[in-house]
Structure formats: C-alpha cells, structure tokens
Coordinates of C-alpha atoms in Angstrom, one line a residue:
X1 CA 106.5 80.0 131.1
X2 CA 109.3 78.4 130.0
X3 CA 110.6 77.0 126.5
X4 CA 110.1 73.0 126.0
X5 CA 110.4 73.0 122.2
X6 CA 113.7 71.9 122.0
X7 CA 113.1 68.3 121.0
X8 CA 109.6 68.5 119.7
X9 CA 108.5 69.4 116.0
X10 CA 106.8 72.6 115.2
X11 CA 102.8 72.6 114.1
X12 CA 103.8 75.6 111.7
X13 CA 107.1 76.2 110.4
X14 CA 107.5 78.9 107.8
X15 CA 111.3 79.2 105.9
X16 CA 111.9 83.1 104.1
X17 CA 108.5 84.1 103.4
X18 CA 108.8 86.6 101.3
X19 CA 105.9 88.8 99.4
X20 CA 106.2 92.2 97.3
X21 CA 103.4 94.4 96.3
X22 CA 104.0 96.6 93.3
X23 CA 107.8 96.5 93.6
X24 CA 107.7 97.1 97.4
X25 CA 108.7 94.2 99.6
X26 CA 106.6 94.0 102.4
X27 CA 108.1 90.9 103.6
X28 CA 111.7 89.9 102.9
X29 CA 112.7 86.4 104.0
X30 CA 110.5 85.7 107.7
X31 CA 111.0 82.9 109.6
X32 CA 109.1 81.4 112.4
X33 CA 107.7 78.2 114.1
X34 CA 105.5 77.5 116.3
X35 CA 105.2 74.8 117.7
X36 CA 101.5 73.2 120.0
X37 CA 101.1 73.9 123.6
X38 CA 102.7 77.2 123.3
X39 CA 101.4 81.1 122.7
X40 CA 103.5 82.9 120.5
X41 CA 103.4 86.7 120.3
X42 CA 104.2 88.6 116.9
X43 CA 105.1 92.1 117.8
X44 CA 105.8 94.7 115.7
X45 CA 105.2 98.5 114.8
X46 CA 102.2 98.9 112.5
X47 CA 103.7 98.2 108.7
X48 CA 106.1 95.8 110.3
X49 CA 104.4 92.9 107.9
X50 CA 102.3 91.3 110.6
X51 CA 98.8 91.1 108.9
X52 CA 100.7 90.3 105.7
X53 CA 101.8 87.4 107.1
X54 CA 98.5 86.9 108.2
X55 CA 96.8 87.0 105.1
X56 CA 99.4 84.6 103.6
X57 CA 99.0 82.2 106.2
X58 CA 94.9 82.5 106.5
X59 CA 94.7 82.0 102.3
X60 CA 93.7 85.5 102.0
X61 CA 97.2 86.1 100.1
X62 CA 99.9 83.9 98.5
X63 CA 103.4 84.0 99.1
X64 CA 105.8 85.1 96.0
X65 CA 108.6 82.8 97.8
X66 CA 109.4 80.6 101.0
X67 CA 108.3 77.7 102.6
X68 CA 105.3 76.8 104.6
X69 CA 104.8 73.6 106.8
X70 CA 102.0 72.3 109.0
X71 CA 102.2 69.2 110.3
X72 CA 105.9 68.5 108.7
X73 CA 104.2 68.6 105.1
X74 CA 104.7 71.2 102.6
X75 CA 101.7 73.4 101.9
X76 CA 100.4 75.7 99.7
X77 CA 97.6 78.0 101.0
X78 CA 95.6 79.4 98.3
X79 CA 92.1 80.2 99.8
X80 CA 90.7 80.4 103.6
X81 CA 88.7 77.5 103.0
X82 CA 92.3 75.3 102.5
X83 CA 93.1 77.3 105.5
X84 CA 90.4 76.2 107.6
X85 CA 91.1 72.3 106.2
X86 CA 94.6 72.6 107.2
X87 CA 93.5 73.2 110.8
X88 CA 94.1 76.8 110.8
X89 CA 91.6 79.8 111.9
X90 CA 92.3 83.4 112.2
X91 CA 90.4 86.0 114.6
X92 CA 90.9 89.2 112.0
X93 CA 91.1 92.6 113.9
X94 CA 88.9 93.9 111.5
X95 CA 85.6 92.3 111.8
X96 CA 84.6 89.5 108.9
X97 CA 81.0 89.4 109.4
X98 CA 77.7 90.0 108.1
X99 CA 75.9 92.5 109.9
X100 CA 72.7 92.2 108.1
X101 CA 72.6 88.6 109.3
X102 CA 72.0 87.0 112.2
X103 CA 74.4 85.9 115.4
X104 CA 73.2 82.4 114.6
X105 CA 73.7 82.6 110.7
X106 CA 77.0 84.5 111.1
X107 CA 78.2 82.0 113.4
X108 CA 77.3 78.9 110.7
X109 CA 78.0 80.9 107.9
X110 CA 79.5 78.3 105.1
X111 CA 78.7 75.6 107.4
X112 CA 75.0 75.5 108.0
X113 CA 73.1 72.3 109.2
X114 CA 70.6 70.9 106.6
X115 CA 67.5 68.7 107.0
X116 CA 66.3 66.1 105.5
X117 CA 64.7 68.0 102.8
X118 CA 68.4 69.6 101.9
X119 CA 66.9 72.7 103.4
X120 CA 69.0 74.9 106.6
X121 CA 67.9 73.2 109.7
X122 CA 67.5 76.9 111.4
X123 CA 66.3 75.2 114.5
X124 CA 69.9 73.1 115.0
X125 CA 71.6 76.1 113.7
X126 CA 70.3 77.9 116.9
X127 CA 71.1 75.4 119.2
X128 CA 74.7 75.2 117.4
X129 CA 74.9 78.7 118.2
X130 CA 73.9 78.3 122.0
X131 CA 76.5 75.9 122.4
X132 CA 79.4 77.9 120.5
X133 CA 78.6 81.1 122.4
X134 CA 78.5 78.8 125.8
X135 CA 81.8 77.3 125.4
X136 CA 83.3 81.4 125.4
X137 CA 80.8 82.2 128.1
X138 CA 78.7 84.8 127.0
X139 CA 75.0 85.1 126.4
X140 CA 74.4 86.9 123.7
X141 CA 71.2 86.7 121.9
X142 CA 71.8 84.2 118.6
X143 CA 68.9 85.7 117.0
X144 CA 69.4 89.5 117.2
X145 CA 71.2 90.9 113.6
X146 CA 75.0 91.1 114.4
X147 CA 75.0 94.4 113.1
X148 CA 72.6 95.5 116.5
X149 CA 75.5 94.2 118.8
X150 CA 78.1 96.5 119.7
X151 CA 81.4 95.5 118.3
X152 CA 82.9 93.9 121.5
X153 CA 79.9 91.9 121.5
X154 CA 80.7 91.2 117.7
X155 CA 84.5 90.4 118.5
X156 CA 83.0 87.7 120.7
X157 CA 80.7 86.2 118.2
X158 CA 84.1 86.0 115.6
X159 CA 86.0 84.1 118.7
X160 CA 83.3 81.7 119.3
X161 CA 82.9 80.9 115.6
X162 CA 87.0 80.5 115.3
X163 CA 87.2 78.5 118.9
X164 CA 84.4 76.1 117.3
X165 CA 86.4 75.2 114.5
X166 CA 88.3 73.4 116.3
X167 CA 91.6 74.8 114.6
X168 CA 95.0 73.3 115.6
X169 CA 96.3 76.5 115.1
X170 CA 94.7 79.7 116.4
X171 CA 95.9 83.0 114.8
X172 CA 94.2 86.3 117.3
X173 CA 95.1 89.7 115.4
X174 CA 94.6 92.2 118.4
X175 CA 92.2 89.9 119.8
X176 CA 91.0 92.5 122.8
X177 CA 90.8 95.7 121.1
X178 CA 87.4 96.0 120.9
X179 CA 86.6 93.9 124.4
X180 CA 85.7 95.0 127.7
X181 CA 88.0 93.6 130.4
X182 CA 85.6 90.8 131.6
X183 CA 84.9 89.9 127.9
X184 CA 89.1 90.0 127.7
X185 CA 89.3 88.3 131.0
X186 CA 87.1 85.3 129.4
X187 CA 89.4 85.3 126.4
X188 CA 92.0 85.2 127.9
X189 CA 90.7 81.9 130.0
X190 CA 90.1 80.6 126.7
X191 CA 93.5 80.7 125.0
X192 CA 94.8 79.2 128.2
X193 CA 92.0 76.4 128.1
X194 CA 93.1 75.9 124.6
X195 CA 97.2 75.8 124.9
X196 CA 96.4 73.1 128.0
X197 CA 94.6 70.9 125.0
X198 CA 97.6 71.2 122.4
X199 CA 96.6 74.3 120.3
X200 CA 99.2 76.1 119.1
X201 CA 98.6 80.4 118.8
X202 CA 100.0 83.2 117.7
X203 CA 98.5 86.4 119.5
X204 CA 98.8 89.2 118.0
X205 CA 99.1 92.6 120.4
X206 CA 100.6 95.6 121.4
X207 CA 99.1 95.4 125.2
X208 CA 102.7 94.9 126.9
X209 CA 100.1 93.1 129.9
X210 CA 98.6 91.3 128.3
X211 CA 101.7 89.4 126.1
X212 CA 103.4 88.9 129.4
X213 CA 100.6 87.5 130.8
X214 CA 100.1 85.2 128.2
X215 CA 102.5 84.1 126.0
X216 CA 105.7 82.0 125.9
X217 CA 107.6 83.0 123.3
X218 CA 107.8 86.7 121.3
X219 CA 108.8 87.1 117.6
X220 CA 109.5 90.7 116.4
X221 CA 108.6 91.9 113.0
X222 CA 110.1 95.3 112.0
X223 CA 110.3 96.3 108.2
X224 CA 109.1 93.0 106.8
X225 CA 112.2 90.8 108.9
X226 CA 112.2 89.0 111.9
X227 CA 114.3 90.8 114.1
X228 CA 114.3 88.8 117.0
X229 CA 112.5 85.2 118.9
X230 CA 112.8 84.9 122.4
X231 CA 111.5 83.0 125.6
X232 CA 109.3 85.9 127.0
X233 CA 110.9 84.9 130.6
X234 CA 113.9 86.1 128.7
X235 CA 113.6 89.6 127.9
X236 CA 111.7 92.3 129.6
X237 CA 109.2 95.1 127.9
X238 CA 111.8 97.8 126.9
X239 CA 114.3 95.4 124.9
X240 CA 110.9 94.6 122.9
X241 CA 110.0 98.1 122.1
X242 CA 113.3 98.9 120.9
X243 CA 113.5 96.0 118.4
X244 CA 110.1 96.9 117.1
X245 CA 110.9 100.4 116.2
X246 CA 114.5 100.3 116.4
X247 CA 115.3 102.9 118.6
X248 CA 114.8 103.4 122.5
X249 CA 110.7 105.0 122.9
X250 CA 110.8 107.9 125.6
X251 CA 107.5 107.3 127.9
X252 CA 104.5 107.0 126.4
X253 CA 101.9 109.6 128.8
X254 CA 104.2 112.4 129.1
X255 CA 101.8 115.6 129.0
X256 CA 102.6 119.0 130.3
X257 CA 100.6 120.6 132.6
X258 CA 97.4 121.9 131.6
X259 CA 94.9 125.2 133.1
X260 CA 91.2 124.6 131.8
X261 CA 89.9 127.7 130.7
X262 CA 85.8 128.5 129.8
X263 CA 83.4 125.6 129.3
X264 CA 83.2 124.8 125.4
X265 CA 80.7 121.5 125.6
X266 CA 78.3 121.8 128.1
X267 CA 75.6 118.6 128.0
X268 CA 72.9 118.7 130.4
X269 CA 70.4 116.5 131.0
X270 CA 71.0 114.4 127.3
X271 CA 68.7 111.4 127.3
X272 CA 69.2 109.2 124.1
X273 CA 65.4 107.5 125.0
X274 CA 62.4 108.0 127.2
X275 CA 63.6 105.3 129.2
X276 CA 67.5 106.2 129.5
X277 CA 69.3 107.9 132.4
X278 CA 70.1 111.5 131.9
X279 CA 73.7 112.5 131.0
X280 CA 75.4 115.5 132.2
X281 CA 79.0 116.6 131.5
X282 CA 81.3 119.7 130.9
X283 CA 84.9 120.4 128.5
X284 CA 86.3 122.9 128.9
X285 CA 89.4 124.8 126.8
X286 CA 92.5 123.4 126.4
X287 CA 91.1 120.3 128.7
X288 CA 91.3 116.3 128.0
X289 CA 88.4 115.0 129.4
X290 CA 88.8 110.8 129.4
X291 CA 85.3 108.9 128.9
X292 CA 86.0 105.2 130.6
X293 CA 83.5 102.0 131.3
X294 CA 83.0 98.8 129.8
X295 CA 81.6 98.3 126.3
X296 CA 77.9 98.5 126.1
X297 CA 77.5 101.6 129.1
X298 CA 76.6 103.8 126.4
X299 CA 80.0 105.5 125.9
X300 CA 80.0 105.8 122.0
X301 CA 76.0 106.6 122.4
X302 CA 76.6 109.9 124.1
X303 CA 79.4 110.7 121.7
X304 CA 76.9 109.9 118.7
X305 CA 74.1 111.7 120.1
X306 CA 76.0 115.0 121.1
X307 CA 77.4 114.8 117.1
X308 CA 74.0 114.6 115.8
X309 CA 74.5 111.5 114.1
X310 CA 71.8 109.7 116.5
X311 CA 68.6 111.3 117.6
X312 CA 68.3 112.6 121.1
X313 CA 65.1 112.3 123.6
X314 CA 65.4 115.2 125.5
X315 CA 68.7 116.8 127.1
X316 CA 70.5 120.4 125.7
X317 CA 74.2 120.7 124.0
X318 CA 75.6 123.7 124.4
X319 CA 78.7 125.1 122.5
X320 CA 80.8 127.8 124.4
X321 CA 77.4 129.2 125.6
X322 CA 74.8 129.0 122.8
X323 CA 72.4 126.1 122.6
X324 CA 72.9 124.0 119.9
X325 CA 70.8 121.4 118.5
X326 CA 72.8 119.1 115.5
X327 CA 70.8 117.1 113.2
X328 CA 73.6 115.3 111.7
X329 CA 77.4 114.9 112.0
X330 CA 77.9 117.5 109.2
X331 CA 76.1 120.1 110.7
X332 CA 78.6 119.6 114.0
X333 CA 81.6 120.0 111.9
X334 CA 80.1 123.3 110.7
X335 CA 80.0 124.5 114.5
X336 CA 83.5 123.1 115.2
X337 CA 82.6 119.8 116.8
X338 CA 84.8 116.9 115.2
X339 CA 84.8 113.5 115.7
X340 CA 86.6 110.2 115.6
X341 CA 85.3 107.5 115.4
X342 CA 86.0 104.1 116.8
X343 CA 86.1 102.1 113.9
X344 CA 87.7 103.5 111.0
X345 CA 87.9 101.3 108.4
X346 CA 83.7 101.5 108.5
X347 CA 83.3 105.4 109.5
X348 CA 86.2 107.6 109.1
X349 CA 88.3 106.7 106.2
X350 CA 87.4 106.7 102.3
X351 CA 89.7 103.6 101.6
X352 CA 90.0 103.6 97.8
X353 CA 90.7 107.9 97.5
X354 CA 94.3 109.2 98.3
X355 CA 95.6 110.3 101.9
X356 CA 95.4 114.1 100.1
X357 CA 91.6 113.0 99.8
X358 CA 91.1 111.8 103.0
X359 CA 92.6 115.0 104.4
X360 CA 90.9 117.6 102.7
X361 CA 87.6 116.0 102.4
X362 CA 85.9 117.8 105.2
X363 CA 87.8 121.6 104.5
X364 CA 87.6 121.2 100.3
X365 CA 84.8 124.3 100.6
X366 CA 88.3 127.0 101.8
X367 CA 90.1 125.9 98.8
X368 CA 87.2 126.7 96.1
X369 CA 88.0 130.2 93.9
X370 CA 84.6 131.1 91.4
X371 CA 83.5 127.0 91.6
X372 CA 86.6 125.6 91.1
X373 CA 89.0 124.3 93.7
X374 CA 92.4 125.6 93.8
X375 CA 93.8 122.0 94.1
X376 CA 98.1 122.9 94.5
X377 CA 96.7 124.5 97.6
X378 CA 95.1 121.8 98.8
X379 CA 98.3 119.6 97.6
X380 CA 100.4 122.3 99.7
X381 CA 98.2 122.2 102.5
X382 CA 97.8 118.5 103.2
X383 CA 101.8 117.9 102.5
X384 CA 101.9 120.4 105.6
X385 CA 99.9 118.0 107.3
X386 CA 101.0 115.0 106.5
X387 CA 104.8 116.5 107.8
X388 CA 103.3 117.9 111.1
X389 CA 101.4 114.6 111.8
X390 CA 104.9 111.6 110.3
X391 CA 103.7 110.6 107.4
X392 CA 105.6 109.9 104.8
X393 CA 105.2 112.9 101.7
X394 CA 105.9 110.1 99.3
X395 CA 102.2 108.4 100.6
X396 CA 99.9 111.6 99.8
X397 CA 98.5 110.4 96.9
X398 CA 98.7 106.5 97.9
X399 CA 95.1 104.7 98.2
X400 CA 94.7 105.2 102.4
X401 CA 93.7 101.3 102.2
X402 CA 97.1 100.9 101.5
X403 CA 98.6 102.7 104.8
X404 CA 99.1 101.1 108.1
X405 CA 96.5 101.3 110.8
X406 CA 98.8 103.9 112.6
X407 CA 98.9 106.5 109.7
X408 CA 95.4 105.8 109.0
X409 CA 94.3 106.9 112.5
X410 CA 97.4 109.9 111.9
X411 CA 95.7 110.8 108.5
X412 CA 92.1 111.1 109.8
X413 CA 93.9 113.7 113.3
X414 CA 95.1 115.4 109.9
X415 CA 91.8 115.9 108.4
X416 CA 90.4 117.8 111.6
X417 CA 94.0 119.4 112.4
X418 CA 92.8 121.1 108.8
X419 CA 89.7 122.0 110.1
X420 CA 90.5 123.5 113.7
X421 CA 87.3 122.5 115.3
X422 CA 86.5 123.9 118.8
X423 CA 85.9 120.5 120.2
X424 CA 87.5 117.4 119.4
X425 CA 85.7 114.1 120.5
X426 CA 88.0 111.0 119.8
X427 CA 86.5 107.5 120.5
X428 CA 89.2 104.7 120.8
X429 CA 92.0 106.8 119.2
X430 CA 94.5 104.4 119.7
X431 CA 92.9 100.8 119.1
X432 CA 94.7 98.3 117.4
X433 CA 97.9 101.1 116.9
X434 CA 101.7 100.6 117.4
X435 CA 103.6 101.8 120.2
X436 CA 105.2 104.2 118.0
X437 CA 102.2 105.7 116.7
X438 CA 100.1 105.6 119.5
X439 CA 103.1 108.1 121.4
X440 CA 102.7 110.3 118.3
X441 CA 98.8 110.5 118.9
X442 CA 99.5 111.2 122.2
X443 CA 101.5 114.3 121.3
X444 CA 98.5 115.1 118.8
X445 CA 96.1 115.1 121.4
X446 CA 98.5 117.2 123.7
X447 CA 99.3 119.8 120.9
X448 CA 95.8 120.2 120.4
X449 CA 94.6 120.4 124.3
X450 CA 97.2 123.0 124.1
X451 CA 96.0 125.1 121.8
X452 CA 93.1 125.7 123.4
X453 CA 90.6 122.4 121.9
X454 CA 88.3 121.0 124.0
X455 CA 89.0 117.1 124.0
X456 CA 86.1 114.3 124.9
X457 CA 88.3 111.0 124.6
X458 CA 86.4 107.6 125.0
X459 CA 88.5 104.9 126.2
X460 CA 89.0 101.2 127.3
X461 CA 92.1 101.3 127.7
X462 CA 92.9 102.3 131.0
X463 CA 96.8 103.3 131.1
X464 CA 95.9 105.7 128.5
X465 CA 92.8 107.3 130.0
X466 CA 94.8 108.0 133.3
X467 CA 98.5 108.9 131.1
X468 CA 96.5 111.2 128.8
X469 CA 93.1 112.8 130.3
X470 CA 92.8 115.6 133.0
X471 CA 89.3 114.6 134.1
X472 CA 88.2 110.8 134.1
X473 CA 84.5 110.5 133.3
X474 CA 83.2 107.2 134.5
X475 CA 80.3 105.7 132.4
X476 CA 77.8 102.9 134.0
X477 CA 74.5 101.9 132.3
X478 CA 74.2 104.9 130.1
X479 CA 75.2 108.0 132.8
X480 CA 78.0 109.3 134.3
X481 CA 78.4 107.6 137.8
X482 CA 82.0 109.5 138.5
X483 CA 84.1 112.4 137.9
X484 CA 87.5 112.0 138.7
X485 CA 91.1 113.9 138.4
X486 CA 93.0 111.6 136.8
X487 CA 96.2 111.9 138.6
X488 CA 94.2 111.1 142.5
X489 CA 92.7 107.9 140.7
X490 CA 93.9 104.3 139.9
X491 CA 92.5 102.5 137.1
X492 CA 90.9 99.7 140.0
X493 CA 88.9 102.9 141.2
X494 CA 87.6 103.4 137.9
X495 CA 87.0 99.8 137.3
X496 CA 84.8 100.0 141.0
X497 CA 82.4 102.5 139.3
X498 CA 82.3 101.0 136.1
X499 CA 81.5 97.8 137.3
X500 CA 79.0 99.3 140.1
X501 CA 81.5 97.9 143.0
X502 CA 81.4 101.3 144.2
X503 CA 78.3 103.8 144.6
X504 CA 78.0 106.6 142.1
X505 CA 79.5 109.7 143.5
X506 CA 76.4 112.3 144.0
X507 CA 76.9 114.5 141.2
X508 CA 75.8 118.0 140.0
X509 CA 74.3 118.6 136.5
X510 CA 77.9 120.4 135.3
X511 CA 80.4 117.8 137.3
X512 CA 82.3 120.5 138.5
X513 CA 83.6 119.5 141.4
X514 CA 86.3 117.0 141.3
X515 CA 86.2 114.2 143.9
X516 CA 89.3 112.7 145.3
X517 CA 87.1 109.7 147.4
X518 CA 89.2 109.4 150.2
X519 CA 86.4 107.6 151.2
X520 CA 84.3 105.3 149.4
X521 CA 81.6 103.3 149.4
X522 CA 80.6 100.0 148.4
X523 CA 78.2 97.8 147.1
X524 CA 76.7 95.0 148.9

C-alpha cells in the first residue's frame, strides 16, 4: 500500500492537540491527518494518549488547545451527537451498549423509526436491524437482549451500528479484541469494502498482523506526542515497537523450561446443562495449560462453571485431590482458585476505589488485628506489589479508572499475587494491552507457573497461547476436542479442531496423553 496523499486534502486534520487533566498533560501538541481512501494506524503503548484523543475527537472530551478540521472547516466537537453530524463514528473498545435491551433497539438506539402515530415502528426497526447486521454478515438474532450474546457477538452488533452510519470517518479502537477470527476476518473485509468507497479510518491495534495487513500509514503515540508517521511499506515491526516504548523490546514468549508436577485441577465429566457435552481436563503444578477456540465454544463457560460463579449440571472439580463443589466465586478464592476475568472494566476492577483498594480487596481479612484492619500494613504490602508487578508507587492511591488498560490488568495479577491461590485461571489476560505490558504479564504468568501455580489461560489469541502455554486445550461446541503440546503444534492445527476441519482426537477423561498428530484426519 502505498502513499497517494501528496496532492489531495486531508478528511481530518488536527494541529497541537493538546489536553491536561488535573495538572497532568496527557497530550502535549499531536498532530495528524488523515486523509479518505486510506487506513491509518495509531500505535502506541497503553497511556500513550490514544483513547484521549479519541474521546476528543468522538465529543466524549474537549480539547484545552489545538486545532481540529474536517472537511477543511474548523470545528469544535462538543458532544458525540456533533460527532456523529460531522460524519464521524467511533467503534469504542469498551462496549457502549445497553444490555438490558435488545440487538434491534441497541442498534436504533437514538435513531428509532416512528409511525404514523409518533409511536416506534418496532416492526421497521427489526427489519433495520436485519439489514445492518447483513451488510457485516452475521446472523445474529435482533431480538435476543444484547446482554445474552457473548461479547464478540456484541463487538459485532457496535460495528454494524457504526458501519450504518454511514460515517466518513471510521475511528475502530482495538476493533478485534473480543472477535473470533472469522468474525475478524469479516471485519476486516469490511474496512477494506469501506476504504474502496472513500472512507477514511483510523484503526486502532496492537496486533503487528493485523496493522500490516491493513493499513497504509502508522502514526505513533508515546507519552502524549507523536513520535513518528510513516508509510507502513516503509518501516517494518521492530522500528515500531521501539518508538512506542522507546527502547528496543526483547521477545515477547520467552519462558523457561517447565516440569509439571501433581495434578492441582482435576475436572471430569463437567456438564454446564443436561443437554451440553461433558468436559474433562487436568493442571497440574507449576504447568500453563492454554484454553483456545473461537468465541462462543464455551471457553469462558467452563472457566465460570469450575469458579462457581455459574451453576453446573453434573460433572466433579477436584482440587489437588479432594472433591470440591463451589457455590460462588468467593467460596473458590477461599480454596485457592482465582480468576480473571475477561472483561475487566465489568468484572474485575472497582473503578472509583484506589489501586491499594483494588489490591487488597480480596486479602483485607490477614490484615485485621481485634476488628480493625492494620491499614500501614496493607499500604506496605500493596506498595510491594505494585513494585514487583511496574506500577508506578506514586499511582497507589489514584482512582484505578484512572490507570491505563495495562496496569489495570497488572493491578488485578497484584491482587491474586497477594492472595497466592493454588490455581490461577486467567481468561483473555492480555486483550486490548500494550506490547510492553503484555511482555510483563507474560513474565507474571511465568513467575507464577514457576512457583509451583497451576495456570488455566483462555485465549484467542493464538501467538500467545503457543508463546506462553505448555499444553494447548482445544475447545469446540462446549468440550475439549484436542490436547496438544504446544511446542509440536502450529496455530493452523489448532484452528483445524476449533473449526471442526479436523476430527477430535479420542481422548481420555484426564487428557494425559499428549498427541503430536503426525497424522490427522479430516473432515469431509
């Protein structure tokens, strides 16, 4: 893809954008055009200023100075709805949607059809719906609450609404984190569709693959500056990283050799309905165990139903050898089962209390002397924490709202580093994180594996299940269809169960045995 913007004008243009928050500049003089026909990637650690900018240029946030153009006129952006007039839409990372609702009303939300009698027209508000999810090719059910659909299913429903709109410029922050690779494979069909009809976007990612694949020009964010624009035929990945965080990043899956010891989660037989498949699977100590397939196999189901936090059918868990039945995610933590979820704004984090809250919230019962906690310990402890796991001391009483993705996802490791659980079950650990944190969750989950934890990591993103896991659990249609050592597998294998291109191996209720498939067999 080469650059042909030489002698046209630019659809966006913004001169020094600058914006401060309580004394602390976030972003300090950012330039950037772009111009229609043409992706634009914005790369840049977490923190770098990227979904500042964002918010500024979606109406979510104003500006304190700088310039912003569409169109060659002057604008000021004070609301999403101006936004939205000025021909801009913005795919959020985090999910701006009304679970309660449904896929239909979601989709119309703000602009819903009326009848004659100045009533909602619900029956052209279904067949709106129909035709904005057919357009993105999917089939999801416009009259099912969103909040029933798993989240890459709601990702799609936000692209379809923001595709409809008919925006000039198209704004996709991390567009794929929550997607399954045909749902990504779609999008990304659709930003292409839309750049051949004049669209101007700036994607958002820190998938190397997929800004190569798609973009033609990269902008770098670090610290609240642009540090660099260039043709992506230009530069290659490594010059990238090292703008973003300024310093040359060692390889990302680097973990040492690892002996399993004695089985610690043993789950046999799990059915979350009368009518699901059985699940059967073994970590052991000191093992990563990756959990791969596409979204909607049932991955986060098993994870939620071992925890407790979803009621199981039938099936036993057992914990380093006594049978244990949880009846909520609390009562796992008390047995040394911890877990991550994979949406942490929602599930993990408390966003107005302090990172020190956030820590200790699940260990504040060791700190308590005759009823009262013995908070300097609990200050002392967590500063510990927050040194072991790079975060800044100067943060521990900050709102965690106010941290980056990356040291939100490093804060909530924290709390369960505090804990020392037995097990550890992380699902999506790294989504939507910077290069630079995600290599320091890495180390996280290898420090921990080495101490002796028994890691379940659900993942779909492939590089990392292979860079990071032992084992390689293959999930299809709610059971486990392959167990395989990571470093005999590819990620096409893997994709070849998920997708049912290749048989399910034959498996015993443990999985113990390993299976290299030197041959395999496939589906008609």
């Amino acid at each position: 893809m080469v650059s042909m913007n030489q002698d046209r004008a630019p659809i966006l243009r913004l001169e020094d954008i600058s914006k401060s928050f309580s004394g602390v500049t976030v972003l300090d003089g950012i330039n950037l055009n772009l111009y229609g026909h043409e992706v634009l990637a914005l790369m840049g650690e977490n923190g770098a200023g990227k979904s500042t900018l964002m918010n500024i240029l979606s109406g979510n946030l104003m500006r304190d100075s700088g310039k912003i153009v569409v169109n060659g006129n002057d604008v000021d952006i004070s609301s999403p709805r101006q936004a939205s007039e000025l021909g801009i839409a913005i795919i959020h990372q985090e999910l701006n949607v009304v679970p309660t609702m449904t896929v239909a009303q979601n989709l119309a939300l703000g602009n819903e059809p009326k009848g004659r009698s100045g009533l909602v027209d619900k029956k052209q508000m279904r067949e709106d719906a129909l035709r904005k999810l057919s357009v993105i090719g999917t089939d999801i059910n416009p009259d099912v609450p969103l909040g029933e659909l798993g989240t890459g299913e709601q990702q799609m429903v936000e692209i379809a609404k923001a595709v409809a709109s008919r925006a000039k410029i198209l704004i996709l922050d991390e567009p794929t984190a929550s997607l399954s690779r045909g749902e990504s494979e779609r999008l990304f069909d659709i930003v292409e569709k839309l750049r051949g009809e004049g669209t101007g976007l700036i994607y958002i990612s820190h998938r190397m693959e997929e800004v190569w694949r798609l973009a033609d020009r990269v902008t770098v964010l670090r610290d609240g500056h642009t540090v660099a624009t260039s043709d992506i035929a230009d530069v290659d990945q490594s010059e990238i990283v090292a703008k973003m965080v300024g310093r040359k990043v060692e390889k990302l899956y680097d973990h040492d050799e690892r002996s399993a010891g004695e089985v610690v989660l043993d789950v046999r037989d799990l059915r979350l309905s009368q009518d699901s498949p059985s699940v059967s699977l073994q970590v052991r100590a000191g093992e990563v165990v990756g959990v791969s397939g596409l979204v909607g196999a049932g991955r986060t189901e098993i994870a939620r139903c071992v925890i407790g936090a979803d009621k199981r059918f039938s099936g036993e868990v057992s914990l380093k050898g006594r049978n244990v039945a949880f009846q909520s995610p609390k009562m796992a933590i008390q047995h040394g089962v911890a877990y991550l979820p994979e949406d942490r704004k929602v599930q993990s984090i408390f966003p107005v209390r302090s990172v020190e809250d956030n820590i200790s919230v699940s260990t504040l019962e060791r700190f308590e002397s005759f009823g009262m906690l013995r908070k300097h310990k609990i200050r002392e402890a967590v500063g510990k924490l927050m040194q072991k796991v790079n975060i800044a001391s100067r943060l521990q009483q900050t709102p965690i709202v106010n941290l980056s993705g990356g040291n939100q996802q490093k804060a909530i490791f924290a709390r369960w580093m505090m804990r020392n659980p037995d097990v550890l079950i992380l699902d999506e650990p790294t989504r939507g994180v910077d290069v630079g944190a995600k290599r320091e969750i890495y180390e996280l989950i290898g420090e921990q594996a080495a101490q002796g934890k028994a890691i379940l990591m659900i993942s779909s993103d492939l590089p990392e299940v292979l860079g990071i896991s032992d084992r390689v659990l293959v999930i299809r249609q709610g059971s486990v269809v392959a167990n395989l050592e990571s470093k005999k597998t590819t990620e096409e294998e893997i994709m070849g169960y998920a997708t049912g291109v290749l048989q399910p191996q034959r498996l015993g209720p443990e999985h113990d045995e390993i299976h290299d498939n030197d041959e395999v067999t496939f589906n008609e």
